[in-house]
Tab-separated table of C-alpha atoms in Angstrom:
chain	number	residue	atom	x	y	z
A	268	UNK	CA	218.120	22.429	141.214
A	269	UNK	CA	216.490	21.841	137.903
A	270	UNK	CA	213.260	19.978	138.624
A	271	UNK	CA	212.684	16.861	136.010
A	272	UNK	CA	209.234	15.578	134.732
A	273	UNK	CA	206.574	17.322	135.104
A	274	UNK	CA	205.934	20.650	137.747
A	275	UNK	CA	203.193	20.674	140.544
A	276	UNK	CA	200.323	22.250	138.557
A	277	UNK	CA	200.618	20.406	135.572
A	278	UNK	CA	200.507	16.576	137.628
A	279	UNK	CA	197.367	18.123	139.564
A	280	UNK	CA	195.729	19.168	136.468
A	281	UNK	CA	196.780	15.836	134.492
A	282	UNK	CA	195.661	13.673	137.077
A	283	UNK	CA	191.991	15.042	136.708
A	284	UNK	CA	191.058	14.583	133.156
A	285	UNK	CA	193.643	14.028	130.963
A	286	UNK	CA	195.329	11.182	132.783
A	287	UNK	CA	191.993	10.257	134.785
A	288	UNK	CA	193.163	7.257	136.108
A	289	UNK	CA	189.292	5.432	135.672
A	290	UNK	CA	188.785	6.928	132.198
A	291	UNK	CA	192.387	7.124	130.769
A	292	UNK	CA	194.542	4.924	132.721
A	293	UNK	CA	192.117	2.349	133.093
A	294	UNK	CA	192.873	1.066	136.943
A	295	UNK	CA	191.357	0.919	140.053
A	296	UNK	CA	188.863	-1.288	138.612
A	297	UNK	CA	188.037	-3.747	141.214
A	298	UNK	CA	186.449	-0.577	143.288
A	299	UNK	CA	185.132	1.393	140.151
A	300	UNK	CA	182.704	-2.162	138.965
A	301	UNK	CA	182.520	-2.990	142.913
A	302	UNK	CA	181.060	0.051	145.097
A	303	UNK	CA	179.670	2.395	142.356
A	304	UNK	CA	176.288	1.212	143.381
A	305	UNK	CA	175.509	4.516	145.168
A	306	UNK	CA	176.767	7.822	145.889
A	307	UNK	CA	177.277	7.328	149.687
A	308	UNK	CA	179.767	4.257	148.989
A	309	UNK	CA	181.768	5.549	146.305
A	310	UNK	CA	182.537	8.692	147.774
A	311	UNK	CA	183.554	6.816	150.626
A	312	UNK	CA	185.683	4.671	148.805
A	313	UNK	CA	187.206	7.837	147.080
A	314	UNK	CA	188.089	9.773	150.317
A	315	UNK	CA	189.709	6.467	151.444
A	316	UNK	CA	191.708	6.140	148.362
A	317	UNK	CA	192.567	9.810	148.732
A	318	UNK	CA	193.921	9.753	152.238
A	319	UNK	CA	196.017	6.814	151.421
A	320	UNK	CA	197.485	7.750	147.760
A	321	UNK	CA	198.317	11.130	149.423
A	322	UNK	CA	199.827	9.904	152.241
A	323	UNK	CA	201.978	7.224	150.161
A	324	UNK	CA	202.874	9.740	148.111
A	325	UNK	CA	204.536	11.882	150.482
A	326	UNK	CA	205.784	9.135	152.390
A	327	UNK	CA	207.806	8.162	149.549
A	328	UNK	CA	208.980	10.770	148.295
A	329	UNK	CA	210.375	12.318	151.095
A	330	UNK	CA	212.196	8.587	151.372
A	331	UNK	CA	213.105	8.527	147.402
A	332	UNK	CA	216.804	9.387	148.038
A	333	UNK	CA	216.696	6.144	149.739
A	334	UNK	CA	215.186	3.805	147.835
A	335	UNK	CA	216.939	0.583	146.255
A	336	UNK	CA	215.532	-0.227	142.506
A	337	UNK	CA	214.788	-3.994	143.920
A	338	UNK	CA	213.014	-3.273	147.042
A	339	UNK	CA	211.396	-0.135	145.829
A	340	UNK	CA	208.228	-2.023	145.115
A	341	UNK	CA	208.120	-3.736	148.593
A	342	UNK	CA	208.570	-0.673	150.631
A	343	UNK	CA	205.737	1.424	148.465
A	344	UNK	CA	203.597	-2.028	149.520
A	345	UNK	CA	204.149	-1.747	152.846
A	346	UNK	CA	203.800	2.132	153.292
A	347	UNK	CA	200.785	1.794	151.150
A	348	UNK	CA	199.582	-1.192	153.717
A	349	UNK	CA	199.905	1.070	156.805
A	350	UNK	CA	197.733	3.981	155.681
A	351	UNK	CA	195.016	1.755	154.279
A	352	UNK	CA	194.944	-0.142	157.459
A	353	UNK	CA	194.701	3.017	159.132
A	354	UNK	CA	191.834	4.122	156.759
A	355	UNK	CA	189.963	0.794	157.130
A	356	UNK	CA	190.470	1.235	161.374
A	357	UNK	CA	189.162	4.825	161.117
A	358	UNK	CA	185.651	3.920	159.085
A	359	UNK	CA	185.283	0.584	161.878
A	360	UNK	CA	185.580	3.395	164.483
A	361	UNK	CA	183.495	6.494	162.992
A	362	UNK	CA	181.543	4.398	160.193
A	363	UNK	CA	181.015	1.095	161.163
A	364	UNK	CA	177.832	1.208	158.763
A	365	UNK	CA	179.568	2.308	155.968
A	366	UNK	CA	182.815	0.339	156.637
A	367	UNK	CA	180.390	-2.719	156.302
A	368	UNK	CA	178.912	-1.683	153.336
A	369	UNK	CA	182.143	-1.357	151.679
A	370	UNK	CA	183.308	-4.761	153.459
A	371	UNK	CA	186.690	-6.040	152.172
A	372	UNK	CA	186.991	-3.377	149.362
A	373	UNK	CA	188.749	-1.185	151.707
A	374	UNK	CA	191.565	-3.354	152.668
A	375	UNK	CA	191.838	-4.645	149.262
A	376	UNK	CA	193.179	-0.631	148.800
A	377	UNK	CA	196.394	-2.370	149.368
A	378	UNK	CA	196.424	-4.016	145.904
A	379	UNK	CA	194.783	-0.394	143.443
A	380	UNK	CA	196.931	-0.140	141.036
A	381	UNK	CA	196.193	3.396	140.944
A	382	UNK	CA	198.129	3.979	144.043
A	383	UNK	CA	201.037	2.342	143.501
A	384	UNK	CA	201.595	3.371	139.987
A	385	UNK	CA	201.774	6.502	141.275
A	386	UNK	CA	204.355	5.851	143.834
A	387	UNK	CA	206.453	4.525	140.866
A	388	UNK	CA	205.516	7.022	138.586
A	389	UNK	CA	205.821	10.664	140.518
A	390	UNK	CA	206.539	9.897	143.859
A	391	UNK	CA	209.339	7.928	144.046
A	392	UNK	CA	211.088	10.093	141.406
A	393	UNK	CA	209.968	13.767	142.628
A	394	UNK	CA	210.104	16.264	145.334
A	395	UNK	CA	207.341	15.953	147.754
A	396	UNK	CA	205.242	19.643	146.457
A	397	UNK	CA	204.733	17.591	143.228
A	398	UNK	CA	203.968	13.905	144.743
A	399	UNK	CA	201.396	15.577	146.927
A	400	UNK	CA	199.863	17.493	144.404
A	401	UNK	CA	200.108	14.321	141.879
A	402	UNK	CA	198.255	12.705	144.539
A	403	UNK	CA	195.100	15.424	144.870
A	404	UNK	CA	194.913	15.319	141.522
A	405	UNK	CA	194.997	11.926	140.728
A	406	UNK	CA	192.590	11.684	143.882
A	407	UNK	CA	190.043	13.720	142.741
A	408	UNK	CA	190.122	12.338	138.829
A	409	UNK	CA	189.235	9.180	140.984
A	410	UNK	CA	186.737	10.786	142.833
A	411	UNK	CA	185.100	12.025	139.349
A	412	UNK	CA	185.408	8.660	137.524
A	413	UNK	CA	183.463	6.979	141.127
A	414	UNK	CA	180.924	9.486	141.031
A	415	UNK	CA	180.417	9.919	137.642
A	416	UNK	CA	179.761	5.826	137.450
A	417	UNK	CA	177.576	5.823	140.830
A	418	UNK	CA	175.452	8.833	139.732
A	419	UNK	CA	174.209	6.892	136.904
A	420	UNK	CA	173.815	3.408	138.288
A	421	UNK	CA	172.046	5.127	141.617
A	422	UNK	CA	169.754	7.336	139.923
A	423	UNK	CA	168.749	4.762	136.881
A	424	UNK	CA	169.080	1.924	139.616
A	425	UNK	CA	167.214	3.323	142.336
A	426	UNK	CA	165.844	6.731	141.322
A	427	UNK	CA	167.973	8.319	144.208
A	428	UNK	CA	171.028	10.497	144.565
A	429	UNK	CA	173.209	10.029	147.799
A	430	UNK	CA	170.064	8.011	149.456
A	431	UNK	CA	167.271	10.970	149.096
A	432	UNK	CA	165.142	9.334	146.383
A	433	UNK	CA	164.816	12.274	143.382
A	434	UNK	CA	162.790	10.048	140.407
A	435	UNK	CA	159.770	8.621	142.491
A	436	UNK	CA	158.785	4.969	141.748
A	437	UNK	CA	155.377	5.778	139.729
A	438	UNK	CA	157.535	8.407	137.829
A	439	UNK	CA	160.993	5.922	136.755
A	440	UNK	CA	160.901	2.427	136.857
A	441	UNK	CA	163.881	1.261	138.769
A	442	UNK	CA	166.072	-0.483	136.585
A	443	UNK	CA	167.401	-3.056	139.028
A	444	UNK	CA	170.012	-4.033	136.721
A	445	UNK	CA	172.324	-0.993	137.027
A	446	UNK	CA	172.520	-1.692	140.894
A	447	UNK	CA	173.757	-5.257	140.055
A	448	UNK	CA	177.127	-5.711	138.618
A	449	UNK	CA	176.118	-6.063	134.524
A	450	UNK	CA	175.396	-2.602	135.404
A	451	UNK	CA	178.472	-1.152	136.373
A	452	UNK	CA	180.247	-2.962	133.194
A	453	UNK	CA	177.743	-0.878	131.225
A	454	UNK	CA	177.885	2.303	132.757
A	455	UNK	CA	181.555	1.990	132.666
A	456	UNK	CA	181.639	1.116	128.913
A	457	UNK	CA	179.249	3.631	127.807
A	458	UNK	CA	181.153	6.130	129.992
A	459	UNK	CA	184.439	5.631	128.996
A	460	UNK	CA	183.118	5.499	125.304
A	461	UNK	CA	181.185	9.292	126.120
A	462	UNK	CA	184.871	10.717	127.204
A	463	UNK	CA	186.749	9.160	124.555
A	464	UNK	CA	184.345	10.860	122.111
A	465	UNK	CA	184.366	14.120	123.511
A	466	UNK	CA	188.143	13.969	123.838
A	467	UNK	CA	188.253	12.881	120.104
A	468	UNK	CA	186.231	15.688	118.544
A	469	UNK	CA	188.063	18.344	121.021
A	470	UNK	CA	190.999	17.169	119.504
A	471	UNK	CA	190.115	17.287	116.020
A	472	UNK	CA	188.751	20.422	116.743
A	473	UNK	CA	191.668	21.965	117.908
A	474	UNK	CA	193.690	20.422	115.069
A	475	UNK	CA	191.305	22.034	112.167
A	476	UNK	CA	191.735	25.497	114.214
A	477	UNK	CA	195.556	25.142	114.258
A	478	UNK	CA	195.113	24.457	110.190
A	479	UNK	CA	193.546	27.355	109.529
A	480	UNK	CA	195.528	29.156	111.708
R	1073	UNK	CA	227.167	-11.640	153.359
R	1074	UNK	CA	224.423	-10.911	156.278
R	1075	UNK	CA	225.946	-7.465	156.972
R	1076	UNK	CA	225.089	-6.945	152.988
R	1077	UNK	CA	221.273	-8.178	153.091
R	1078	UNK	CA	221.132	-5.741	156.572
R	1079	UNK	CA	222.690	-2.719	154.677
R	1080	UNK	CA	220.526	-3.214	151.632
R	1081	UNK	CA	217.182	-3.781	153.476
R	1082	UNK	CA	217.814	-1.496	156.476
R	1083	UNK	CA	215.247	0.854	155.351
R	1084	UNK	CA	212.759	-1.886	155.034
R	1085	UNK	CA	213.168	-2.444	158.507
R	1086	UNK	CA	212.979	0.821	160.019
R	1087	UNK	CA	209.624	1.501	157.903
R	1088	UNK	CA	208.178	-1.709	159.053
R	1089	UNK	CA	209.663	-0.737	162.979
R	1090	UNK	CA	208.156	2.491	162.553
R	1091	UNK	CA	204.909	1.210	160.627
R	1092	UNK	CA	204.338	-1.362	163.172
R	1093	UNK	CA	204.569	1.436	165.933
R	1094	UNK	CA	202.348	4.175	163.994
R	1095	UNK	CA	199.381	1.322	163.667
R	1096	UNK	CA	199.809	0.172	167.132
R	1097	UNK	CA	199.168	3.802	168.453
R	1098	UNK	CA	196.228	3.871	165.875
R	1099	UNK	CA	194.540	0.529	167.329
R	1100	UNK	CA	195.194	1.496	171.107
R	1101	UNK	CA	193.412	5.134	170.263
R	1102	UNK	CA	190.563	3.320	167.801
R	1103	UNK	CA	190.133	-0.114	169.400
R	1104	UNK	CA	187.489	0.512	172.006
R	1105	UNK	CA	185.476	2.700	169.890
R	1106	UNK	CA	185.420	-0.109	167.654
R	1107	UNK	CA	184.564	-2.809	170.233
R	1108	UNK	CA	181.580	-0.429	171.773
R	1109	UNK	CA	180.556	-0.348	168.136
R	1110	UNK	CA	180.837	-3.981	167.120
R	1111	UNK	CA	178.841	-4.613	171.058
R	1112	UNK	CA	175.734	-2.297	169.703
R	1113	UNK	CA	175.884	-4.292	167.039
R	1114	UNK	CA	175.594	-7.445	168.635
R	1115	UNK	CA	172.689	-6.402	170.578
R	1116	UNK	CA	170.818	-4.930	167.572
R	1117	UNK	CA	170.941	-8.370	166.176
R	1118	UNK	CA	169.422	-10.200	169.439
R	1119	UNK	CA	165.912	-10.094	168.381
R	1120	UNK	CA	166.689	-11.747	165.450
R	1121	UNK	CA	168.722	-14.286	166.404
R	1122	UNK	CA	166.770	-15.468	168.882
R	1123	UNK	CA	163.002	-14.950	168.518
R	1124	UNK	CA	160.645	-12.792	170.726
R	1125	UNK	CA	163.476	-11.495	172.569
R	1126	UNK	CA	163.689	-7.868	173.998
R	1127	UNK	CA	166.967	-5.741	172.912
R	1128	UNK	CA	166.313	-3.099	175.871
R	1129	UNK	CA	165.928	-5.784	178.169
R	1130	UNK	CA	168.429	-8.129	177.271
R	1131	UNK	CA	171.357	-5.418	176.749
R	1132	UNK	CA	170.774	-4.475	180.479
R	1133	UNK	CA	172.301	-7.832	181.712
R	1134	UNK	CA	176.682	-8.691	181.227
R	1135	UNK	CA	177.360	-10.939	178.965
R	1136	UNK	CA	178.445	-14.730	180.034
R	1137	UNK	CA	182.029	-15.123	179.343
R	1138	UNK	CA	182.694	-19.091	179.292
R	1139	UNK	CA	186.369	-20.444	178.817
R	1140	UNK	CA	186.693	-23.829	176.879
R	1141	UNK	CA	189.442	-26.040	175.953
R	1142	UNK	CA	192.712	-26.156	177.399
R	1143	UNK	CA	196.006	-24.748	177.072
R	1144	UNK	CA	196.972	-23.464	173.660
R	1145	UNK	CA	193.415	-24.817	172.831
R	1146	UNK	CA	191.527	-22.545	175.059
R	1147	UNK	CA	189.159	-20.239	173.681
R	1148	UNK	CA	187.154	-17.105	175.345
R	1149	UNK	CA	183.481	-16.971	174.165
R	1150	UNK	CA	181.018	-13.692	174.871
R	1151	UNK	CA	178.407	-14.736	175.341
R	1152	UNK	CA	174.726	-12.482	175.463
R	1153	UNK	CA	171.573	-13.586	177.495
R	1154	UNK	CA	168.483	-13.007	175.445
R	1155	UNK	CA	165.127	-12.455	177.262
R	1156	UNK	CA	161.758	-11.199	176.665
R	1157	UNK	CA	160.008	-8.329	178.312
R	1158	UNK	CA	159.891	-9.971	182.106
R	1159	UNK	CA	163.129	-10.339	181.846
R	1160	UNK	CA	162.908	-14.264	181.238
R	1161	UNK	CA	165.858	-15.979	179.460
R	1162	UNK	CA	164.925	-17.184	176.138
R	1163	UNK	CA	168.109	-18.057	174.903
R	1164	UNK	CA	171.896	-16.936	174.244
R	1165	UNK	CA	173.261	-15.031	171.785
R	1166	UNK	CA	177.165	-16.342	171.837
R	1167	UNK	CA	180.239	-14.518	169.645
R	1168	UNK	CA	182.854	-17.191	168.236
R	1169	UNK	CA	185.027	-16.308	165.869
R	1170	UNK	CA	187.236	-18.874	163.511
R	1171	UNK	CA	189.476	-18.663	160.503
R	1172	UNK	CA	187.592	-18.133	157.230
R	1173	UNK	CA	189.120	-18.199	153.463
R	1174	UNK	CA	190.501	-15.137	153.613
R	1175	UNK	CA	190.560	-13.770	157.119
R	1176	UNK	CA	188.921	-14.443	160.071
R	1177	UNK	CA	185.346	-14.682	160.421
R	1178	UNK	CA	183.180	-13.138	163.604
R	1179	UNK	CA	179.868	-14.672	163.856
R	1180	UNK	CA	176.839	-14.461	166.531
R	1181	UNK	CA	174.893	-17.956	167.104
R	1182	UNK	CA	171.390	-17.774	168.361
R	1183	UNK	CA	170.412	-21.064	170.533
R	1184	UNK	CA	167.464	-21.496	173.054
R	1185	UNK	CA	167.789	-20.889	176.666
R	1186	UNK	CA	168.369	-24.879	177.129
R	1187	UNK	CA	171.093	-24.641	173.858
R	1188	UNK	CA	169.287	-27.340	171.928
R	1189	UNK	CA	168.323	-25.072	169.045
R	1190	UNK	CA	170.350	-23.297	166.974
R	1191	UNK	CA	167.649	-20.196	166.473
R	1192	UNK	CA	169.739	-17.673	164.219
R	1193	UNK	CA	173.112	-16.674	162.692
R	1194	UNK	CA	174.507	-13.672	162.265
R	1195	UNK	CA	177.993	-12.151	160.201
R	1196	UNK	CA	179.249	-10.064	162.376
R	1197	UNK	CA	182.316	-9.198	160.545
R	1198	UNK	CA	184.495	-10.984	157.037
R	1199	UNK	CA	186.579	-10.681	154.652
R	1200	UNK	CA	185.653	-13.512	152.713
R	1201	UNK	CA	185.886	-12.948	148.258
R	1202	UNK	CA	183.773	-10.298	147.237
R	1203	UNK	CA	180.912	-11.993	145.023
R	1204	UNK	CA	181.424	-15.581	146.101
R	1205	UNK	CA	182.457	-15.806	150.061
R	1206	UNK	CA	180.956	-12.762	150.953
R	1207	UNK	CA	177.619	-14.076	150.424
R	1208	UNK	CA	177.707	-15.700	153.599
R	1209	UNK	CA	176.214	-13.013	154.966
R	1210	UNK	CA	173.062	-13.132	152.392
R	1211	UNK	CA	170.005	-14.281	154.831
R	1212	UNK	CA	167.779	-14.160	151.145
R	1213	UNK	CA	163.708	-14.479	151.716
R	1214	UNK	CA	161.228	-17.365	151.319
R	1215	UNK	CA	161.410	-17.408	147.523
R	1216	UNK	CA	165.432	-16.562	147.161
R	1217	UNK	CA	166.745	-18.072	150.225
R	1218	UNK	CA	170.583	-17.240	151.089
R	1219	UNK	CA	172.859	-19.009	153.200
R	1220	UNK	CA	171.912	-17.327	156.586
R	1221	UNK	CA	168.211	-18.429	156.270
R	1222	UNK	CA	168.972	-22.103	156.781
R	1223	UNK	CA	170.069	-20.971	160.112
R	1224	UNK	CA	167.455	-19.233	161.210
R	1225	UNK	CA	164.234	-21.592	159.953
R	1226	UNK	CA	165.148	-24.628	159.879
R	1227	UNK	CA	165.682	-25.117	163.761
R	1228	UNK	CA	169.302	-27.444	163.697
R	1229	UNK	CA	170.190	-29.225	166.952
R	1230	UNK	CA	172.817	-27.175	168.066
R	1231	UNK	CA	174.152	-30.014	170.233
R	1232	UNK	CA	174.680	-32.038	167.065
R	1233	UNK	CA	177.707	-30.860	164.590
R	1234	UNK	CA	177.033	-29.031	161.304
R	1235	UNK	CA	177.763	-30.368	157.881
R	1236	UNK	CA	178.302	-28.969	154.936
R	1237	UNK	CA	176.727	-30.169	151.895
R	1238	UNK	CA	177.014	-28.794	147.940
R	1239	UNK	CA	173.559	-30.251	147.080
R	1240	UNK	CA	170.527	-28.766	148.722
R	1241	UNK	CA	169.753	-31.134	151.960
R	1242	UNK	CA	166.109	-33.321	151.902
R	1243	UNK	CA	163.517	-32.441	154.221
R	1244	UNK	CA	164.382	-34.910	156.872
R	1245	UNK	CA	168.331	-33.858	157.087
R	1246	UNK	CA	169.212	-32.044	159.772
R	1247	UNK	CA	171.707	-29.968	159.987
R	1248	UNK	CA	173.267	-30.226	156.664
R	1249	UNK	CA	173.740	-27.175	155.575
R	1250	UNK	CA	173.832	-26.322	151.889
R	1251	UNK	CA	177.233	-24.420	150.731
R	1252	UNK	CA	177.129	-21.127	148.815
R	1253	UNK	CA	178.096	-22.114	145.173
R	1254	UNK	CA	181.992	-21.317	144.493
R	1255	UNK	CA	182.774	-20.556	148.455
R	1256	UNK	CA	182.918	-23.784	149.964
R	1257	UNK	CA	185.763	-23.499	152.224
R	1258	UNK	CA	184.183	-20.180	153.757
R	1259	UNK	CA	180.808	-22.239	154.449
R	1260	UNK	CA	182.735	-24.804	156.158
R	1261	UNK	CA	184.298	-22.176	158.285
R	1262	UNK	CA	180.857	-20.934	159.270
R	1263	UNK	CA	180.046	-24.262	160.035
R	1264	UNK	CA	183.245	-25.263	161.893
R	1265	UNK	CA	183.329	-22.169	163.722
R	1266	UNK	CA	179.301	-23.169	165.194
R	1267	UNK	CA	180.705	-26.644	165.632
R	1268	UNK	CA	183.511	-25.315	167.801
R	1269	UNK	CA	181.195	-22.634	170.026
R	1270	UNK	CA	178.676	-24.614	170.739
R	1271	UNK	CA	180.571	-27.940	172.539
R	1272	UNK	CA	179.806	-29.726	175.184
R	1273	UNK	CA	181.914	-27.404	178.093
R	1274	UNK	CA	179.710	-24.481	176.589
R	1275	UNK	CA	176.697	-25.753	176.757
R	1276	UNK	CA	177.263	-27.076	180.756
R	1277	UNK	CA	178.421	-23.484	181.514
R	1278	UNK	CA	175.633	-21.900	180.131
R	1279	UNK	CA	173.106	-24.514	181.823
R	1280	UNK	CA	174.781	-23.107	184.801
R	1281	UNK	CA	174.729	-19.124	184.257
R	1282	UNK	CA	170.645	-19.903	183.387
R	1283	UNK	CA	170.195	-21.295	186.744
R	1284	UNK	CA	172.325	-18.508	188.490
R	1285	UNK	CA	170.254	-15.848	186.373
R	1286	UNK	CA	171.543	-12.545	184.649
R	1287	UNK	CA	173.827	-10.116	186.585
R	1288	UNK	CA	172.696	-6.196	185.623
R	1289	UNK	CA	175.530	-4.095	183.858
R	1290	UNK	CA	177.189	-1.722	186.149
R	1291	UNK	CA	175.302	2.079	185.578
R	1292	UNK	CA	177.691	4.572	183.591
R	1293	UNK	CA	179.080	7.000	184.780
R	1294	UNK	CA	178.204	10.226	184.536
């Protein structure tokens, strides 16, 4: 059978740069502005978000077939529900430190846009090869977009990088700002401006290339 | 027309069946990890809830448990003996939990041995709104003081209820407690949930267990 939209490969690869889904798609922005305040939290957040957008993902596609248009939202809700209370369970068990770090942020999972988009989007419309690679890649272009933000806001913020301080104090001033949420708004700005550059003058690049061509 | 919502929303129903199942497996497996974690939690925070008390010591002795209210009414509390190095009581740590905005809310009071003074207050777990309820758990310091701190210096009768005020309480109020801005309904749960734990039945049964003294924990197996 002819497969429609989009193979494996290319949703793996789309879902890490060129449909990013912090830089491109713009969602998942209550976690992006919220737990981007260090390394150790956002990467957190981002395995989290992985296990439960891969999960989902299989989970409904291998249930597509049976899906009805007007409840298709409420079952990807529910499925979505169960893995993120799963996730949130596993960090009380294994990383109660971290799971109150990240307090409510991991239940509110439930409600990322990023996840359930992609249930609509790939899962709920292909074979379960492609939904689960859809979901690594969107997964890690989350990962990127989390750890591209917390790099920046830990290292300016704090002058460390996962907790191990790299800029000491006499040598940066910390710029308590970044670690407070005016600085995630400009990180994310000045971010998302950076990549819409670059992707603007690669572009344009490739376009005067194909001219003389 | 019932036979057409049940065919329509059958699969509904088997994911929630199934669901239900999967996450009930997952809290039977999980749950006592969590609970050992959530207890060396509560002991970490003895010393500060109630001054001058000794974790190693205190965390040696079981916990009180004291069943108020009646019927549908009745609630269990945990509650922790905290002593100083000889092993004297000093006060009681006790865990209540109540409903908050958004979920419930698991707290630990600190009172003195006799339960007149409320000596500390601690979050143990919420879920209130990130940047507004969640700042229940901000304890602040002398120059930016947070909710928690009025708890822990300003000595409130603990056998007098809490109230909760939006302007910040004069010097001869006692306990009044000043709301966090934007999250008064979570404040008020703090305060009903203290209200609640620390009544009258509580107080007698721990009056009680003081003069009856601490029973050691059982040694673990190897």
């Amino acid at each position: 059978m002819a497969q429609d939209g989009p193979t494996p490969l290319e949703r793996f690869i789309n879902g890490i740069l060129p449909e990013n889904p912090i830089f491109r798609q713009v969602l998942g922005m209550c976690p992006t502005l919220a737990v981007t305040n260090g390394m150790k939290e956002a990467m957190t957040m981002a395995a989290a978000v992985a296990f439960v957008l891969t999960c989902a993902n299989i989970v409904t596609s291998l249930i597509r077939s049976l899906l009805k248009p007007h409840l298709r939202i409420l079952v990807f809700t529910l499925t979505i529900a169960t893995f993120v209370t799963i996730a949130d369970r596993f960090l009380a068990a294994f990383m109660p430190d971290m799971s109150r770090a990240l307090g409510p942020y991991i239940p509110l999972i439930i409600v990322n846009c990023v996840i359930i988009c992609r249930c609509e989007v790939c899962a709920s419309k292909q074979g379960v090869a492609t939904a689960a690679c859809d979901a690594i890649g969107q997964s890690l272009g989350f990962a990127l977009g989390l750890a591209s933000i917390a790099a920046v806001r830990e290292i300016i913020g704090n002058g460390s990088f996962f907790g191990v301080t790299i800029l000491p104090e006499w040598a940066w001033p910390r710029w308590g700002i970044m670690l407070l949420p005016p600085g995630a708004f400009l990180t994310l700005g000045l971010l998302m401006g950076l990549v819409n550059h670059v992707s603007d003058w690669s572009s344009q690049r490739k376009k005067a290339s194909a001219n003389k061509a | 027309m019932k036979i057409k919502y049940i065919s329509q929303a059958w699969l509904v129903l088997v994911l929630a069946v199934s669901f239900g199942g999967a996450l009930a497996g997952v809290d039977e497996w999980l749950q006592p990890r969590i609970k050992a974690n959530k207890l060396a939690a509560t002991i970490n925070e003895i010393p500060t809830l109630v001054p001058h008390a000794d974790k190693a010591v205190s965390e040696r002795y079981l916990p009180v448990e004291v069943t108020v209210g009646e019927g549908k009414f009745q609630t269990t509390y945990e509650v922790f003996w905290a002593l100083d190095k000889d092993s004297n009581p000093l006060g009681w740590v006790i865990k209540a939990t109540g409903a908050g905005f958004a979920d419930k809310i698991e707290l630990l009071i600190g009172v003195d041995a006799k339960c007149e003074v409320i000596t500390g207050l601690s979050i143990l777990d919420q879920k209130e709104t990130p940047g507004l309820g969640n700042k229940i758990e901000n304890v602040g310091d002398e120059n930016q003081r947070g909710f928690l701190w009025q708890f822990r210096k300003y000595g409130h009768h603990a056998d007098e209820p809490l109230a909760v005020t939006t302007a910040s309480p004069k010097m001869n109020e006692f306990n009044k407690i000043k709301a966090v801005t934007g999250a008064t309904i979570s404040s008020r749960s703090v305060c009903n949930i203290i209200n609640e734990a620390l009544s009258g039945q509580l107080r007698t049964a721990l009056a009680e267990a003081l003069t009856d003294g601490p029973t050691s924990r059982p040694a673990k197996k190897e």
